[in-house]
Amino acid sequence: MRINNVINFTALKPEKLNDKKNVTFQGVENPSKLAKPSADLMKVYFTGTKPIWSNSDSTKKQSIMDFAEKYKDFLNISKTDMQAVESMVQRAKEKGFKPWPDDVPEMLLKPGDKLYRVNRDRSVALIVIGKKPLTEGFKMAGSHIDSPHIMLKAKPLQDASGGFAIFKTMVHGGIKAHQWTQRNLALVGKVVTNDGREIKVDIGNNPGDPVLMIPELAPHVDRDSSTPIGKAFPKEKLNPIVGLNIPEDESKKVSDQVAGILEEKYGITKDDLMNAQLALVPAQMARDVGLDRSMLSGYGHDDKSSAFCSMEGLLEACDKSGGVPERTIIAAAFSNEEIGSYNNHGAQSDDTRAMISEAIEFTTGNYNENLVRKAFKNSILLSADVSTAIDPMRPDAEEATNSAKLGYGPSVYKNGPLFSTPEASARFDSTQDGVQTQRFAFNQDKGGGGTIGNYLATQNNTDVIDTGIPVIGMHAPLELISKSDLYEHKESLKNYYLREIAF
Amino acid sequence: MSLTVNSVALNSLPSVKHKKSKAIIQPDVSEKPLTMSRPSAKLLQVYFTGKVNKPETILGTANVQEREAIQAFGKQYVDFLEKAKTNLSAVHEILKMARANGYKEFNPDEKVKPGDKVYFVNNDRAVVLSTIGNNPIASGVKIIGSHLDSPCITLKAKPLQDSEGFCIFKTMVHGGIKRNHWVNRHLALEGKVVKKDGTEVKINVGNKQNENTFIIPDLAPHVESDKTKSTRGMEFDAEQLNPVVALNTDMEGKISDYVEKILKEKYGIDKNDLLNAELHLVPAENPRGVGFDEGLVGAYGHDDKSAVFANLKAEVDLKNTPAFTTVSAFFGNEEIGSYNNYGAKSEFFGGVIGSLIENQKGSFNENDMRRAMKKSLALSADVSTAVDPIQPKHEEKTNACRLGQGVIMKLQGWRNSIPEATATVTNLFRNNDVKFQPFAYHQDMGGGATIGVYLATNYNLDVVDIGIPILSMHAPVEIADKGDVYHLYKGMKAFMNSDHIKMPIKKPD
């Protein structure tokens, strides 16, 4: 989920409001009271609602734990968008999916055909053609596979004081900078050489690999605690150390030595780094959290959890419908959500519409824009993305009555008219019997964020429901989720794909 | 009137007052000249080994022949800048040059064939030139996009107002400016008025040497000692940027009535006609050379007429039929978000490519265009901020760009371009001796956008952001280097003339 520039609705000071006697904060004398996880208020909505785990029988409990293991394997090899595309294509191939044709195929696509469609190695969609024509409506869950990270600039390799060589970097997405210091970071991505060879880079994810680290000062020498945290960690200082050893040839610099290693090991020169997409991502792998192993920590739950759940949900729905679903079902994973869904591989790209246009053309041989409009108009799509959750230590950041709690199921955003109409969310609910979900809205004074949902809705005139699992510590190098939410999210998506909308 | 009785020079004023009054109008050169202007030697050394304080510039290292070529090109560029200050006048100049070089308005009823040169105009404010290539358009095109508008001050619909005996124009700002740059400047008025009967009246006052200009007055330091406390660049409310239009008349009534009478006599327009007008105040100054230097040009609108002119020249200079169709697109409204029907976000551009495909193929649907776009490559050409010698700390020097160092490539992450696309361009530049440098903003200080990301998103295109580095962007006078503009032209020409669109990429096994 992307951070918005939060519009400050509280520009009017409360004191001023209080001057006017007819304006009062209804029933709340001290607003801070509202923000506390007031047990009384929560009871109203959670009476009788138990966490998923305590509602589950032993078979389901086993499934929850097994599903989490599969997810961990996926997450550990899918840290960047390009890696996620690779592992999703791999999984699709295993299940018999074929690549999407470039042009109208000689044999038109028919119900039951399973295909994967890759855009520039950075976004991917799994598509199963259904019995009904797309123009009567299709099912698509869109998620995103980019997670906040630090990336290298075009001339990254520089010498810094103390005899170090460093990488100069930029930030992708909204992060709290201090969380990324003193972490083992892996370097993942690709370099395109001047003669057009593509070279994969993946350093730090294997146990024997070296890692990179952005240094932070010791508390002993950094006692000025009055600096605001945002100022204490400017983005230009998020530069990892990449080398220290002085070359034997003293006329050379440390950065030259590092450049030599790059050349020797990967055959890339310093100049080649200008055409590179290299991301620094946490080297840590996903782990179970809690003595009850009920939770998972890992990098990139936002939003690989949804990418994985939509993929697995689609595969299960496909199997359950005997390989030929009623409607065409699509699990689409986009990139660049964290920077506004821009560029040709973001959800705003015309490629999203191209996918549906081609699906219509490739299944019927017939196509015009109005058919695409009809298809979107007759569909309810999902924007599958994570939500924030109540943090046990700082519950004030959420508005307790309408926020999400770990373990109570995927959240469905009800954050005002931007996200979905009640007609659409009620229709979505009609596919969700037996699935436990919860409603979610940001604290209106403190929170804010967007997903791909409103772009899908605006650009294509379609109904979109925003749904995803609650996450604690979103956008940190390690985020925390509940295993049962993850499983329930998959169930929720499966049912969306499988069941007809009732009205 | 001076501040002191003896009317001595500002320099001899008491130091406190001196500093205060100076801070309004001048950068703080006097503060710490030595430390501020020293380019951090250590960091620079990495990429400019051996040339710590004086990196090699294009003109500094050019041979006689190239130097002459740069100067000849520079002269044409300067002429263009002088005539093409607004969006409207730029389109006018582009069409003049295009027609002189054999371009014809696209006619859907006439089949285009390789070598044909056509243009599309949209509302006098956006224009696309195209040279049809040997390969069908469906196999991809080479696109270069730039923008014609530069920040300026625009008149409101009821501009004529009276204030303290003066007639003034009420105005609005187009684009992001530091307002203090635009006061006490000679401003020219350019644009058009559409009268009730549908006739169009062109207006252009103040650009010629002997013509009167408009000036937005500012207070003297004597009466406004608290101004130094304002945030820099924001000393003025946007509503205060109103130029003085008239004062003296023997006519009865209001002074604004007198101005209306002049407008009537001179242009045949009355006050109500101004409701349907697009009138811009732009700097009246014409481009000049800067310093004891052969390359530096101080002028209004390098952003983004440098790219416009380089692209225009590269396009009209195409003598042989190119392998692939070239599309040179010039948009308006970039400075206000590329909106409206002549901005880069408009459907206009898709319409151009669509019409060309339909013309060649005889039929058209959107998917035809999508497949063509997928095979195409676009260069979005716009300026970037360069390292300022007086205030260098606003750039992050290792990945900043510098005047005279050549074409910049904006490499600010995946929002700009993917390496598979940029590799094509760097390869082309290297093989054609085009000097280039990467650019990224200081992550904590800078930020800006251009048309590239909209082309990439709306048309699913691979886009590479290029341009030239400039100083004092969005000021009435910006500083650019002729060598950079020439190399931008060289790079664009190489792109148009190459026999492929995208370099084939060999994937790892």
mmCIF file with all atom_site columns, N, CA and C in Angstrom, chain A residues 85 88-89 92 97-98 100 114-119 122-128 140-141 145 314 329-334 351 355:
data_model
loop_
_atom_site.group_PDB
_atom_site.id
_atom_site.type_symbol
_atom_site.label_atom_id
_atom_site.label_alt_id
_atom_site.label_comp_id
_atom_site.label_asym_id
_atom_site.label_entity_id
_atom_site.label_seq_id
_atom_site.pdbx_PDB_ins_code
_atom_site.Cartn_x
_atom_site.Cartn_y
_atom_site.Cartn_z
_atom_site.occupancy
_atom_site.B_iso_or_equiv
_atom_site.pdbx_formal_charge
_atom_site.auth_seq_id
_atom_site.auth_comp_id
_atom_site.auth_asym_id
_atom_site.auth_atom_id
_atom_site.pdbx_PDB_model_num
ATOM 1  N N  . VAL A 1 85  ? 7.883   -12.095 -10.426 1.00 0.00 ? 85  VAL A N  1
ATOM 2  C CA . VAL A 1 85  ? 7.376   -12.520 -11.734 1.00 0.00 ? 85  VAL A CA 1
ATOM 3  C C  . VAL A 1 85  ? 7.945   -13.888 -12.077 1.00 0.00 ? 85  VAL A C  1
ATOM 4  N N  . MET A 1 88  ? 6.261   -16.590 -9.979  1.00 0.00 ? 88  MET A N  1
ATOM 5  C CA . MET A 1 88  ? 4.863   -16.821 -10.353 1.00 0.00 ? 88  MET A CA 1
ATOM 6  C C  . MET A 1 88  ? 4.767   -17.529 -11.703 1.00 0.00 ? 88  MET A C  1
ATOM 7  N N  . VAL A 1 89  ? 5.652   -17.161 -12.636 1.00 0.00 ? 89  VAL A N  1
ATOM 8  C CA . VAL A 1 89  ? 5.651   -17.828 -13.939 1.00 0.00 ? 89  VAL A CA 1
ATOM 9  C C  . VAL A 1 89  ? 6.043   -19.294 -13.755 1.00 0.00 ? 89  VAL A C  1
ATOM 10 N N  . ALA A 1 92  ? 3.102   -21.112 -12.470 1.00 0.00 ? 92  ALA A N  1
ATOM 11 C CA . ALA A 1 92  ? 2.082   -21.237 -13.519 1.00 0.00 ? 92  ALA A CA 1
ATOM 12 C C  . ALA A 1 92  ? 2.459   -22.326 -14.514 1.00 0.00 ? 92  ALA A C  1
ATOM 13 N N  . PHE A 1 97  ? 0.200   -23.774 -17.381 1.00 0.00 ? 97  PHE A N  1
ATOM 14 C CA . PHE A 1 97  ? -0.129  -22.513 -18.045 1.00 0.00 ? 97  PHE A CA 1
ATOM 15 C C  . PHE A 1 97  ? 0.807   -22.294 -19.237 1.00 0.00 ? 97  PHE A C  1
ATOM 16 N N  . LYS A 1 98  ? 0.258   -21.687 -20.277 1.00 0.00 ? 98  LYS A N  1
ATOM 17 C CA . LYS A 1 98  ? 1.044   -21.400 -21.491 1.00 0.00 ? 98  LYS A CA 1
ATOM 18 C C  . LYS A 1 98  ? 1.234   -19.887 -21.619 1.00 0.00 ? 98  LYS A C  1
ATOM 19 N N  . TRP A 1 100 ? 1.092   -16.143 -23.024 1.00 0.00 ? 100 TRP A N  1
ATOM 20 C CA . TRP A 1 100 ? 0.075   -15.352 -23.723 1.00 0.00 ? 100 TRP A CA 1
ATOM 21 C C  . TRP A 1 100 ? 0.574   -15.026 -25.122 1.00 0.00 ? 100 TRP A C  1
ATOM 22 N N  . LYS A 1 114 ? -5.378  -22.009 -20.078 1.00 0.00 ? 114 LYS A N  1
ATOM 23 C CA . LYS A 1 114 ? -4.673  -21.384 -18.953 1.00 0.00 ? 114 LYS A CA 1
ATOM 24 C C  . LYS A 1 114 ? -3.425  -20.691 -19.482 1.00 0.00 ? 114 LYS A C  1
ATOM 25 N N  . LEU A 1 115 ? -3.319  -19.401 -19.199 1.00 0.00 ? 115 LEU A N  1
ATOM 26 C CA . LEU A 1 115 ? -2.210  -18.634 -19.769 1.00 0.00 ? 115 LEU A CA 1
ATOM 27 C C  . LEU A 1 115 ? -1.574  -17.702 -18.739 1.00 0.00 ? 115 LEU A C  1
ATOM 28 N N  . TYR A 1 116 ? -0.305  -17.381 -18.966 1.00 0.00 ? 116 TYR A N  1
ATOM 29 C CA . TYR A 1 116 ? 0.325   -16.321 -18.176 1.00 0.00 ? 116 TYR A CA 1
ATOM 30 C C  . TYR A 1 116 ? 0.822   -15.228 -19.114 1.00 0.00 ? 116 TYR A C  1
ATOM 31 N N  . ARG A 1 117 ? 0.681   -13.980 -18.656 1.00 0.00 ? 117 ARG A N  1
ATOM 32 C CA . ARG A 1 117 ? 0.991   -12.833 -19.512 1.00 0.00 ? 117 ARG A CA 1
ATOM 33 C C  . ARG A 1 117 ? 1.990   -11.946 -18.766 1.00 0.00 ? 117 ARG A C  1
ATOM 34 N N  . VAL A 1 118 ? 3.207   -11.841 -19.296 1.00 0.00 ? 118 VAL A N  1
ATOM 35 C CA . VAL A 1 118 ? 4.265   -11.092 -18.621 1.00 0.00 ? 118 VAL A CA 1
ATOM 36 C C  . VAL A 1 118 ? 4.471   -9.755  -19.310 1.00 0.00 ? 118 VAL A C  1
ATOM 37 N N  . ASN A 1 119 ? 4.621   -8.703  -18.546 1.00 0.00 ? 119 ASN A N  1
ATOM 38 C CA . ASN A 1 119 ? 4.919   -7.379  -19.101 1.00 0.00 ? 119 ASN A CA 1
ATOM 39 C C  . ASN A 1 119 ? 6.285   -6.927  -18.614 1.00 0.00 ? 119 ASN A C  1
ATOM 40 N N  . ARG A 1 122 ? 8.305   -7.439  -15.287 1.00 0.00 ? 122 ARG A N  1
ATOM 41 C CA . ARG A 1 122 ? 8.039   -6.752  -14.031 1.00 0.00 ? 122 ARG A CA 1
ATOM 42 C C  . ARG A 1 122 ? 6.599   -6.868  -13.555 1.00 0.00 ? 122 ARG A C  1
ATOM 43 N N  . SER A 1 123 ? 5.709   -7.240  -14.428 1.00 0.00 ? 123 SER A N  1
ATOM 44 C CA . SER A 1 123 ? 4.363   -7.519  -13.956 1.00 0.00 ? 123 SER A CA 1
ATOM 45 C C  . SER A 1 123 ? 3.846   -8.747  -14.692 1.00 0.00 ? 123 SER A C  1
ATOM 46 N N  . VAL A 1 124 ? 2.907   -9.455  -14.075 1.00 0.00 ? 124 VAL A N  1
ATOM 47 C CA . VAL A 1 124 ? 2.484   -10.736 -14.624 1.00 0.00 ? 124 VAL A CA 1
ATOM 48 C C  . VAL A 1 124 ? 1.017   -10.962 -14.293 1.00 0.00 ? 124 VAL A C  1
ATOM 49 N N  . ALA A 1 125 ? 0.305   -11.663 -15.179 1.00 0.00 ? 125 ALA A N  1
ATOM 50 C CA . ALA A 1 125 ? -1.071  -12.043 -14.887 1.00 0.00 ? 125 ALA A CA 1
ATOM 51 C C  . ALA A 1 125 ? -1.267  -13.504 -15.243 1.00 0.00 ? 125 ALA A C  1
ATOM 52 N N  . LEU A 1 126 ? -1.957  -14.229 -14.358 1.00 0.00 ? 126 LEU A N  1
ATOM 53 C CA . LEU A 1 126 ? -2.369  -15.601 -14.644 1.00 0.00 ? 126 LEU A CA 1
ATOM 54 C C  . LEU A 1 126 ? -3.830  -15.549 -15.052 1.00 0.00 ? 126 LEU A C  1
ATOM 55 N N  . ILE A 1 127 ? -4.142  -16.148 -16.189 1.00 0.00 ? 127 ILE A N  1
ATOM 56 C CA . ILE A 1 127 ? -5.482  -16.004 -16.762 1.00 0.00 ? 127 ILE A CA 1
ATOM 57 C C  . ILE A 1 127 ? -6.036  -17.387 -17.101 1.00 0.00 ? 127 ILE A C  1
ATOM 58 N N  . VAL A 1 128 ? -7.258  -17.679 -16.652 1.00 0.00 ? 128 VAL A N  1
ATOM 59 C CA . VAL A 1 128 ? -7.954  -18.892 -17.084 1.00 0.00 ? 128 VAL A CA 1
ATOM 60 C C  . VAL A 1 128 ? -9.234  -18.456 -17.784 1.00 0.00 ? 128 VAL A C  1
ATOM 61 N N  . MET A 1 140 ? -11.236 -10.431 -11.695 1.00 0.00 ? 140 MET A N  1
ATOM 62 C CA . MET A 1 140 ? -9.799  -10.173 -11.629 1.00 0.00 ? 140 MET A CA 1
ATOM 63 C C  . MET A 1 140 ? -9.422  -9.655  -10.251 1.00 0.00 ? 140 MET A C  1
ATOM 64 N N  . ALA A 1 141 ? -8.382  -10.234 -9.666  1.00 0.00 ? 141 ALA A N  1
ATOM 65 C CA . ALA A 1 141 ? -7.807  -9.683  -8.443  1.00 0.00 ? 141 ALA A CA 1
ATOM 66 C C  . ALA A 1 141 ? -6.447  -9.111  -8.800  1.00 0.00 ? 141 ALA A C  1
ATOM 67 N N  . ILE A 1 145 ? 3.603   -6.348  -6.726  1.00 0.00 ? 145 ILE A N  1
ATOM 68 C CA . ILE A 1 145 ? 4.742   -7.156  -6.311  1.00 0.00 ? 145 ILE A CA 1
ATOM 69 C C  . ILE A 1 145 ? 5.989   -6.320  -6.065  1.00 0.00 ? 145 ILE A C  1
ATOM 70 N N  . LEU A 1 314 ? -6.655  -18.569 -7.311  1.00 0.00 ? 314 LEU A N  1
ATOM 71 C CA . LEU A 1 314 ? -7.042  -18.808 -8.697  1.00 0.00 ? 314 LEU A CA 1
ATOM 72 C C  . LEU A 1 314 ? -6.808  -20.268 -9.088  1.00 0.00 ? 314 LEU A C  1
ATOM 73 N N  . ILE A 1 329 ? -11.095 -15.865 -15.207 1.00 0.00 ? 329 ILE A N  1
ATOM 74 C CA . ILE A 1 329 ? -10.533 -15.426 -13.922 1.00 0.00 ? 329 ILE A CA 1
ATOM 75 C C  . ILE A 1 329 ? -9.071  -15.026 -14.112 1.00 0.00 ? 329 ILE A C  1
ATOM 76 N N  . ILE A 1 330 ? -8.709  -13.947 -13.453 1.00 0.00 ? 330 ILE A N  1
ATOM 77 C CA . ILE A 1 330 ? -7.370  -13.371 -13.648 1.00 0.00 ? 330 ILE A CA 1
ATOM 78 C C  . ILE A 1 330 ? -6.749  -13.012 -12.300 1.00 0.00 ? 330 ILE A C  1
ATOM 79 N N  . ALA A 1 331 ? -5.508  -13.438 -12.099 1.00 0.00 ? 331 ALA A N  1
ATOM 80 C CA . ALA A 1 331 ? -4.726  -12.940 -10.961 1.00 0.00 ? 331 ALA A CA 1
ATOM 81 C C  . ALA A 1 331 ? -3.615  -12.080 -11.540 1.00 0.00 ? 331 ALA A C  1
ATOM 82 N N  . ALA A 1 332 ? -3.710  -10.768 -11.353 1.00 0.00 ? 332 ALA A N  1
ATOM 83 C CA . ALA A 1 332 ? -2.753  -9.856  -11.971 1.00 0.00 ? 332 ALA A CA 1
ATOM 84 C C  . ALA A 1 332 ? -1.868  -9.236  -10.904 1.00 0.00 ? 332 ALA A C  1
ATOM 85 N N  . ALA A 1 333 ? -0.568  -9.268  -11.122 1.00 0.00 ? 333 ALA A N  1
ATOM 86 C CA . ALA A 1 333 ? 0.372   -8.670  -10.168 1.00 0.00 ? 333 ALA A CA 1
ATOM 87 C C  . ALA A 1 333 ? 1.136   -7.556  -10.866 1.00 0.00 ? 333 ALA A C  1
ATOM 88 N N  . PHE A 1 334 ? 0.971   -6.335  -10.364 1.00 0.00 ? 334 PHE A N  1
ATOM 89 C CA . PHE A 1 334 ? 1.585   -5.160  -10.991 1.00 0.00 ? 334 PHE A CA 1
ATOM 90 C C  . PHE A 1 334 ? 2.815   -4.711  -10.215 1.00 0.00 ? 334 PHE A C  1
ATOM 91 N N  . ASP A 1 351 ? -1.316  -1.056  -20.350 1.00 0.00 ? 351 ASP A N  1
ATOM 92 C CA . ASP A 1 351 ? -1.175  -2.503  -20.481 1.00 0.00 ? 351 ASP A CA 1
ATOM 93 C C  . ASP A 1 351 ? -2.292  -3.247  -19.751 1.00 0.00 ? 351 ASP A C  1
ATOM 94 N N  . MET A 1 355 ? -4.617  -5.900  -21.698 1.00 0.00 ? 355 MET A N  1
ATOM 95 C CA . MET A 1 355 ? -4.817  -7.303  -21.337 1.00 0.00 ? 355 MET A CA 1
ATOM 96 C C  . MET A 1 355 ? -6.264  -7.732  -21.580 1.00 0.00 ? 355 MET A C  1
#
